Amino acid sequence: MAIRARVRAPELVGKGGWLNTGDKQLSLADLRGRIVVLDFWTFCCINCLHVLDELRELEEKHRDTLVIIGVHSPKFVHEAEHAAVVDAVERYGVEHPVLDDPDLATWKQYAVRAWPTLVVIDPEGYVVAQHAGEGHAHALETLVAELEAEHAAKGTLRRGDGPYVPPEPEASDLRFPGKVLALPGGGFLVSDTTRHQLVELAADGETVVRRIGTGSRGLADGAEPSFNEPQGLALLPDGRVAVADTVNHAVRALDLAGGEVTTLAGTGRQWWQGSAVSGPGREVDLSSPWDVAWFGDRLWIAMAGVHQLWTYALDTGEVAAAAGTTNEGLVDGPAAEAWFAQPSGLAAGLSTTADRLWIADSETSALRWLDADGVVHTAVGTGLFDFGHRDGEAGQALLQHPLGVTALPDGSVAVSDTYNHALRRYDPASGEVTTLATDLREPSDAVVADGSDVVVVESARHRLTRLRLPEEAVRVDGVAHRTRRDATEVAPGRLRLDVVFQPPEGQKLDERYGPATRLLVSSTPPELLASGGGTGTELGRDLVLADGVAEGVLHVSAMAASCDDAEGVEYPACHVHQQDWGVPVRVVAGAQERLGLVLA
């Protein structure tokens, strides 16, 4: 058994208090004798949502020895609101205690640098492992089993029920709905995301006509289908409805007449680096498709999980990556070279913008579009860490984590500006951004109804809200924000970057087909890096920061592949560990000359 360093775990503190504990305030002393996994997450982060799903099986299997604690550490201002955290815990089915840490106090105590990060604490209260990013479920399973055996033998393991107390369920026809589609015959189809169903509503937007889906997580086709947190909806030319079945990593199709569901694309498995990026839809893995839209001659898919746009051809059944490099950020240009950050809303333009596919790029708080020539443009937004609520000329206007975009009849677009609780409008003719409505609770989508109304999904109010399109937009005082994370101070000139990866116990680097690691480095602005950018196979690199650039963001993407290293196993299981970091940096004379990031 490996000898581990023993570092005492800092106390868990958060001004927002505890959720899912029956109002009990927990401390590390309360958890002594249990294996604890701290999951540092924030609810805007698609990688964090992936990790929530990765942890479900581990949580269930070791429920009498393991306690998972979610430490909610916000990026956006809205995520620091306690009520928003309460909503997110229910929305994403979090079945363990959650500490609301709006000031990032515990984040700083544990020296966390990325969402998501997992920290393992042994039954005696010592930190024994840290993992950043996704793909660590197998390593955690191995470590938890090892800790169980070790501390059972020492007499320091305490079994029994954990501190989780489920909240009381609330009755409503919809529960955190995601997207809405206006049906050809009147009425609306809504993705009732938290209940894993589609709901058809009458033309009043309130009366339930029927529910589609069992209401339990699953991936089953037929007359009694099952979904897993479905989101986007789009009408196909053959009359069926395409459904972005997000957590199933699949695109489904609903026959409106008969209610039967089939799977168009996806295998139920999450796409990882090295997986196929084109081929028969049912044979290619996808990653958290969040929205769908028919544009041109095919279905476009907002692949939030890998920061790309994909397409599905209805005639051939083929899928293909169409835009984005999988790097997270805001870079315009030819589709194959563009960068996105969790694209979450799509809409084909109307009228004068019929040749544009509009994109709500949530993590960059941006409105973007793809033109008919395959070039990506940005209308509103500047990058990963700037956001707010500011109207006016589009170049200086600000949004906050928009999830939906809606084409309006005059060629302009409405943006569901989710974390600003507002509906915004961008007019390509004038280049101006205005506010159509405020006091909407986490709007996530909208559709035009009867030519002059907009029906908005108020996700956190669990309803559809009908608004009259105003002739003059609402005016608001402008507010600008930056991420709540502190910038890392680094010295000018040479900067050593090291990504730390140690294969989990019982695994080794998978070098059968070449290098087992990959590192990609870039910056915003690009001028921040004089040298050291680009892709390589070593997890360490010497960077040189340019003179005259005082601050910016280093974008670091790391991947490592490891395989089980057991004797006599002919076909060892292999695992991919990956994480993207956006590290805000400030250049200060005399500051640190090394930047260390922990992958595992």
XYZ file of C-alpha atoms in Angstrom, residues 11-509:
499
model
C -12.313 23.424 8.176
C -15.349 23.800 5.894
C -16.709 27.352 6.073
C -19.159 29.201 3.861
C -21.268 32.275 4.532
C -24.251 30.756 2.748
C -24.479 27.818 5.145
C -25.462 24.211 4.471
C -28.065 22.634 2.212
C -29.446 19.080 2.264
C -28.651 18.615 5.956
C -32.000 19.422 7.563
C -30.622 22.844 8.603
C -27.736 21.279 10.528
C -24.400 23.089 10.268
C -21.699 20.489 9.623
C -18.030 20.545 10.588
C -15.153 18.196 9.810
C -15.473 16.839 13.348
C -18.992 15.654 12.485
C -17.521 13.709 9.559
C -14.659 12.054 11.450
C -14.600 8.342 10.773
C -16.050 8.749 7.282
C -14.286 9.052 3.943
C -15.089 12.517 2.593
C -14.929 13.714 -1.005
C -15.180 17.481 -1.419
C -16.587 18.423 -4.825
C -15.735 22.057 -5.597
C -18.307 23.037 -8.207
C -20.364 25.883 -9.574
C -23.673 25.360 -11.291
C -22.814 27.189 -14.535
C -19.986 24.753 -15.267
C -20.741 21.861 -17.631
C -17.684 19.932 -16.418
C -19.026 20.231 -12.874
C -22.357 18.775 -14.008
C -20.491 15.896 -15.663
C -18.732 15.185 -12.361
C -22.040 15.189 -10.478
C -23.131 12.369 -12.767
C -19.788 10.550 -12.415
C -20.152 10.587 -8.625
C -23.689 9.146 -8.457
C -22.643 5.477 -8.678
C -19.749 5.932 -6.240
C -22.057 7.716 -3.818
C -24.633 4.932 -3.902
C -22.135 2.049 -3.678
C -20.334 3.428 -0.602
C -23.233 5.212 1.075
C -22.413 3.802 4.548
C -18.730 4.863 4.537
C -18.460 7.767 2.087
C -19.795 11.311 2.395
C -19.667 13.578 -0.632
C -19.801 17.274 0.184
C -20.484 19.734 -2.577
C -18.651 23.017 -1.974
C -20.415 25.542 -4.173
C -17.844 28.114 -5.297
C -19.373 30.714 -7.638
C -17.949 32.196 -10.815
C -20.830 34.535 -11.689
C -22.448 37.108 -9.392
C -25.797 35.348 -9.713
C -24.247 32.109 -8.473
C -23.387 33.812 -5.191
C -27.111 34.239 -4.439
C -28.181 31.663 -1.892
C -31.603 31.133 -3.491
C -29.912 30.351 -6.806
C -27.750 27.685 -5.153
C -30.847 26.167 -3.520
C -32.468 25.996 -6.958
C -29.391 24.469 -8.573
C -29.129 21.722 -5.964
C -32.679 20.635 -6.751
C -32.382 21.254 -10.487
C -29.433 18.883 -10.885
C -30.564 16.230 -8.427
C -27.746 16.701 -5.920
C -28.290 14.074 -3.212
C -25.556 14.987 -0.741
C -24.831 17.935 1.580
C -23.775 21.176 -0.085
C -21.840 24.033 1.511
C -22.712 27.415 -0.018
C -19.404 29.330 -0.100
C -20.174 32.608 -1.927
C -16.916 34.287 -0.849
C -14.734 31.321 -1.944
C -13.392 30.959 1.605
C -13.061 27.172 1.546
C -11.907 27.268 -2.100
C -8.966 29.430 -1.009
C -8.181 27.300 2.050
C -7.817 24.250 -0.185
C -5.852 26.217 -2.848
C -8.316 25.210 -5.570
C -7.671 26.641 -9.038
C -10.329 25.082 -11.253
C -13.926 23.960 -11.490
C -14.426 21.086 -10.839
C -11.874 19.924 -8.281
C -12.249 16.842 -6.057
C -10.428 16.545 -2.724
C -10.402 13.295 -0.730
C -10.190 13.399 3.084
C -9.538 10.211 5.035
C -11.464 9.157 8.193
C -8.834 10.761 10.403
C -9.265 14.173 8.769
C -6.251 14.273 6.451
C -6.231 15.246 2.766
C -4.979 12.279 0.749
C -5.754 13.139 -2.884
C -6.768 15.952 -5.231
C -8.129 15.690 -8.774
C -9.093 18.480 -11.171
C -11.477 18.010 -14.072
C -13.378 14.956 -15.260
C -12.718 11.261 -15.647
C -11.571 10.427 -12.116
C -14.458 8.172 -11.001
C -12.445 4.963 -11.396
C -9.488 6.391 -9.469
C -11.814 7.513 -6.678
C -13.461 4.083 -6.531
C -10.060 2.443 -6.101
C -8.957 4.938 -3.455
C -12.198 4.718 -1.470
C -11.985 0.902 -1.386
C -8.370 1.156 -0.218
C -9.250 3.677 2.499
C -12.142 1.495 3.667
C -9.831 -1.498 4.115
C -7.066 0.534 5.738
C -9.253 2.315 8.286
C -11.439 -0.699 9.030
C -8.240 -2.488 10.042
C -7.150 0.490 12.176
C -10.560 0.868 13.791
C -10.923 4.429 12.540
C -13.737 3.796 10.027
C -17.284 4.659 11.096
C -20.170 3.128 9.147
C -23.797 4.223 9.094
C -26.162 6.754 7.617
C -24.650 9.969 6.323
C -25.722 13.558 7.034
C -27.805 13.938 3.841
C -31.406 15.020 4.465
C -33.543 15.388 1.296
C -35.580 18.579 0.978
C -39.354 18.437 0.915
C -40.667 18.116 -2.692
C -42.805 20.942 -4.047
C -45.804 20.449 -6.322
C -45.886 22.194 -9.717
C -46.737 21.229 -13.291
C -43.179 22.041 -14.414
C -39.940 21.801 -12.445
C -36.983 23.784 -13.746
C -38.081 23.619 -17.389
C -35.286 24.159 -19.914
C -36.482 24.918 -23.440
C -39.757 25.528 -25.258
C -41.064 24.899 -28.780
C -44.156 26.469 -30.337
C -46.139 23.623 -31.902
C -47.604 23.921 -35.420
C -51.178 23.390 -34.240
C -50.931 25.789 -31.327
C -49.702 25.076 -27.852
C -46.175 24.446 -26.648
C -43.791 21.582 -25.986
C -41.531 22.112 -22.953
C -38.544 20.133 -21.741
C -39.333 19.530 -18.066
C -35.685 19.005 -17.309
C -35.567 18.074 -13.639
C -38.432 15.592 -14.052
C -36.846 13.991 -17.144
C -39.942 14.513 -19.272
C -41.383 16.499 -22.154
C -44.658 18.277 -21.404
C -47.178 19.451 -23.988
C -49.092 22.541 -22.875
C -52.190 24.079 -24.414
C -52.129 27.470 -26.123
C -52.554 29.218 -22.741
C -49.099 27.958 -21.754
C -50.465 26.503 -18.519
C -52.852 23.606 -19.157
C -51.088 20.249 -19.356
C -52.194 18.248 -22.405
C -49.866 15.269 -21.934
C -46.546 14.171 -20.486
C -44.006 12.204 -22.489
C -41.484 10.074 -20.639
C -41.480 7.894 -17.560
C -40.140 10.655 -15.314
C -37.139 8.576 -14.264
C -33.587 8.910 -15.567
C -32.995 6.515 -18.436
C -32.372 6.037 -22.145
C -35.266 4.064 -23.599
C -37.043 4.509 -26.934
C -40.591 3.568 -27.897
C -44.030 4.468 -26.595
C -42.802 4.642 -22.972
C -39.537 6.516 -23.402
C -37.159 7.767 -20.765
C -34.921 10.841 -20.806
C -32.156 12.263 -18.627
C -32.418 16.037 -18.096
C -33.608 16.912 -21.623
C -33.108 20.466 -22.879
C -33.336 21.798 -26.457
C -36.199 21.177 -28.890
C -36.437 21.762 -32.651
C -39.016 20.938 -35.303
C -37.644 18.717 -38.063
C -38.795 18.952 -41.702
C -40.535 15.562 -41.406
C -42.734 16.856 -38.561
C -40.926 15.143 -35.707
C -39.311 17.054 -32.829
C -35.585 16.718 -32.166
C -34.703 16.636 -28.466
C -31.303 17.389 -26.940
C -31.241 14.690 -24.258
C -28.423 16.303 -22.368
C -27.272 13.918 -19.661
C -27.857 10.901 -21.925
C -25.396 12.527 -24.378
C -27.922 11.851 -27.127
C -30.269 13.490 -29.622
C -33.718 11.932 -29.724
C -36.740 12.371 -32.000
C -40.374 12.567 -30.867
C -43.269 11.626 -33.169
C -45.857 14.189 -32.079
C -48.803 12.151 -33.376
C -48.011 8.820 -31.768
C -45.784 9.929 -28.901
C -43.055 7.445 -29.800
C -39.398 8.368 -29.320
C -36.370 7.163 -31.280
C -32.676 7.948 -30.878
C -31.080 9.849 -33.765
C -27.548 10.232 -32.457
C -25.418 9.317 -29.488
C -24.569 6.084 -27.705
C -25.344 7.123 -24.147
C -21.610 7.481 -23.521
C -19.828 10.807 -23.108
C -17.414 11.916 -25.857
C -13.739 12.102 -24.847
C -10.674 13.350 -26.659
C -9.726 10.773 -29.276
C -13.299 9.646 -29.907
C -14.786 9.794 -33.402
C -15.931 13.245 -34.558
C -18.124 12.007 -37.426
C -19.966 8.931 -38.564
C -23.325 7.179 -38.217
C -25.289 9.004 -35.571
C -26.049 5.959 -33.422
C -22.368 4.957 -33.327
C -20.732 8.264 -32.327
C -20.455 9.514 -28.733
C -21.756 13.010 -27.924
C -21.180 15.290 -24.929
C -24.008 17.163 -23.198
C -25.980 18.442 -26.211
C -27.843 21.461 -24.805
C -29.848 22.829 -27.728
C -30.792 21.991 -31.312
C -31.927 24.082 -34.301
C -32.704 23.382 -37.957
C -30.495 25.636 -40.081
C -29.736 25.243 -43.764
C -30.237 21.612 -44.625
C -29.395 19.952 -41.318
C -29.901 19.877 -37.570
C -27.321 21.856 -35.610
C -26.398 20.736 -32.099
C -24.962 22.978 -29.372
C -22.485 20.517 -27.871
C -21.964 22.292 -24.556
C -19.837 19.513 -23.096
C -16.990 19.979 -25.601
C -17.506 23.640 -26.589
C -18.455 22.845 -30.192
C -21.295 22.848 -32.705
C -22.100 19.545 -34.392
C -24.541 18.695 -37.180
C -26.901 15.823 -37.928
C -27.977 15.069 -41.503
C -31.540 13.812 -41.562
C -31.160 12.041 -44.921
C -28.018 10.050 -44.078
C -28.210 9.831 -40.281
C -24.609 11.068 -40.031
C -23.233 13.390 -37.348
C -20.124 15.535 -37.595
C -18.265 18.185 -35.621
C -18.833 21.420 -37.543
C -17.419 24.310 -35.501
C -15.089 24.708 -32.553
C -11.800 23.130 -31.526
C -12.943 21.812 -28.074
C -10.858 24.589 -26.471
C -12.888 26.813 -24.169
C -12.833 30.530 -24.898
C -13.937 33.232 -27.323
C -12.135 33.143 -30.672
C -13.828 34.092 -33.945
C -12.929 33.056 -37.471
C -13.374 29.982 -39.672
C -15.606 27.406 -37.965
C -12.860 24.806 -37.591
C -10.634 27.330 -35.765
C -13.219 29.082 -33.582
C -13.454 28.649 -29.822
C -16.714 28.455 -27.881
C -17.516 28.107 -24.188
C -20.553 25.963 -23.459
C -22.818 26.981 -26.353
C -26.278 26.524 -24.853
C -28.780 28.184 -27.182
C -29.311 28.109 -30.960
C -31.722 29.828 -33.332
C -31.834 30.192 -37.098
C -32.185 33.843 -38.069
C -35.290 35.312 -39.698
C -35.879 38.051 -42.243
C -32.647 39.975 -42.915
C -30.567 37.507 -40.853
C -31.912 34.273 -42.342
C -28.344 33.346 -43.317
C -27.176 33.347 -39.685
C -27.255 30.718 -36.973
C -27.394 32.605 -33.673
C -25.568 31.138 -30.666
C -25.888 31.865 -26.948
C -22.352 31.106 -25.755
C -22.998 30.916 -22.041
C -19.601 30.813 -20.314
C -18.283 33.804 -22.295
C -21.573 35.641 -21.676
C -21.693 36.170 -25.432
C -24.072 36.332 -28.373
C -22.405 34.950 -31.478
C -23.353 33.796 -34.938
C -22.231 31.464 -37.699
C -22.652 32.806 -41.226
C -23.448 30.951 -44.437
C -19.740 30.788 -45.307
C -18.901 28.948 -42.092
C -17.306 31.882 -40.262
C -17.991 32.584 -36.575
C -18.597 36.166 -35.385
C -19.262 37.760 -31.987
C -21.980 40.386 -31.567
C -21.823 40.794 -27.773
C -19.216 39.531 -25.309
C -15.494 39.728 -24.652
C -14.359 36.550 -22.869
C -14.638 34.081 -20.026
C -14.343 36.479 -17.100
C -16.216 39.655 -18.083
C -19.969 39.885 -17.645
C -22.709 42.184 -16.386
C -25.875 43.978 -17.452
C -25.102 46.895 -19.708
C -27.067 48.153 -22.710
C -25.956 50.304 -25.607
C -23.471 49.762 -28.415
C -22.857 46.013 -28.787
C -19.074 46.279 -28.469
C -19.360 47.437 -24.858
C -22.676 45.763 -23.891
C -22.623 42.961 -21.314
C -24.647 39.810 -20.667
C -24.408 37.286 -17.803
C -24.431 33.582 -18.755
C -27.218 33.546 -21.381
C -28.741 30.142 -22.129
C -31.185 30.946 -24.927
C -31.519 32.949 -28.117
C -34.679 33.608 -30.134
C -34.981 34.968 -33.661
C -37.502 37.825 -33.871
C -39.588 38.595 -36.974
C -37.689 41.817 -37.801
C -34.299 40.071 -38.024
C -33.173 41.023 -34.522
C -32.714 38.484 -31.728
C -33.916 38.152 -28.162
C -31.400 36.742 -25.687
C -32.509 34.871 -22.581
C -29.973 36.566 -20.312
C -30.270 33.918 -17.651
C -28.181 35.158 -14.739
C -29.379 38.747 -15.207
C -33.009 37.539 -14.970
C -33.723 39.521 -18.131
C -34.739 39.285 -21.766
C -32.372 41.332 -23.925
C -32.489 42.320 -27.617
C -29.692 42.742 -30.143
C -30.482 44.654 -33.334
C -27.964 43.867 -36.106
C -29.139 46.907 -38.088
C -28.198 49.419 -35.391
C -25.635 47.358 -33.477
C -27.460 48.206 -30.251
C -28.340 46.053 -27.247
C -31.445 46.879 -25.207
C -33.429 45.246 -22.403
C -36.915 44.001 -23.225
C -37.928 42.798 -19.754
C -36.514 42.297 -16.268
C -37.647 40.374 -13.170
C -37.673 37.059 -15.040
C -36.276 34.303 -12.820
C -33.469 32.533 -14.725
C -35.011 32.716 -18.210
C -33.529 29.905 -20.300
C -35.430 30.112 -23.614
C -38.216 31.925 -25.437
C -40.413 31.580 -28.539
C -42.472 34.041 -30.557
C -46.226 33.491 -30.262
C -49.018 35.080 -32.310
C -46.515 37.320 -34.070
C -46.346 39.958 -31.366
C -45.782 38.094 -28.084
C -42.812 36.297 -26.635
C -43.309 33.286 -24.387
C -40.368 32.957 -21.986
C -39.283 29.935 -19.979
C -38.838 31.209 -16.430
C -36.885 28.172 -15.339
C -36.526 29.026 -11.654
C -40.213 30.012 -11.404
C -41.221 26.730 -13.066
C -43.490 28.334 -15.646
C -43.937 29.951 -19.036
C -44.506 33.720 -19.037
C -46.083 35.594 -21.943
C -44.768 39.085 -22.699
C -45.878 41.666 -25.238
C -42.972 42.744 -27.432
C -42.576 46.404 -26.413
C -42.133 49.137 -28.960
C -39.454 50.684 -26.757
C -37.074 48.624 -24.670
C -36.760 48.862 -20.924
C -33.737 50.897 -19.837
C -31.461 49.724 -17.013
C -28.431 51.202 -15.306
C -25.311 49.462 -16.588
C -23.392 47.121 -14.297
C -20.128 45.364 -15.153
C -18.475 42.505 -13.274
C -15.407 40.311 -13.431
C -15.053 36.815 -12.089
C -14.943 36.507 -8.290
C -11.669 34.566 -8.544
C -8.530 36.459 -7.572
C -5.938 36.874 -10.295
C -2.694 34.938 -9.776
C 0.290 37.270 -9.558
C 3.194 36.123 -11.748
C 6.592 37.638 -12.463
C 7.307 39.257 -15.833
C 9.305 37.324 -18.405
C 9.843 33.597 -17.979
C 7.068 31.578 -16.314
C 7.355 27.843 -15.702
C 4.061 25.988 -16.150
C 3.751 22.529 -14.574
C 0.636 20.365 -14.721
C 0.926 17.699 -12.028
C -0.403 14.260 -12.928
C 0.308 11.089 -10.996
C -1.497 7.974 -12.306
C -3.931 6.624 -9.717
C -2.929 3.626 -7.639
C -2.953 0.514 -9.815
C -2.686 2.416 -13.098
C 0.111 3.470 -15.444
C 0.361 5.923 -18.329
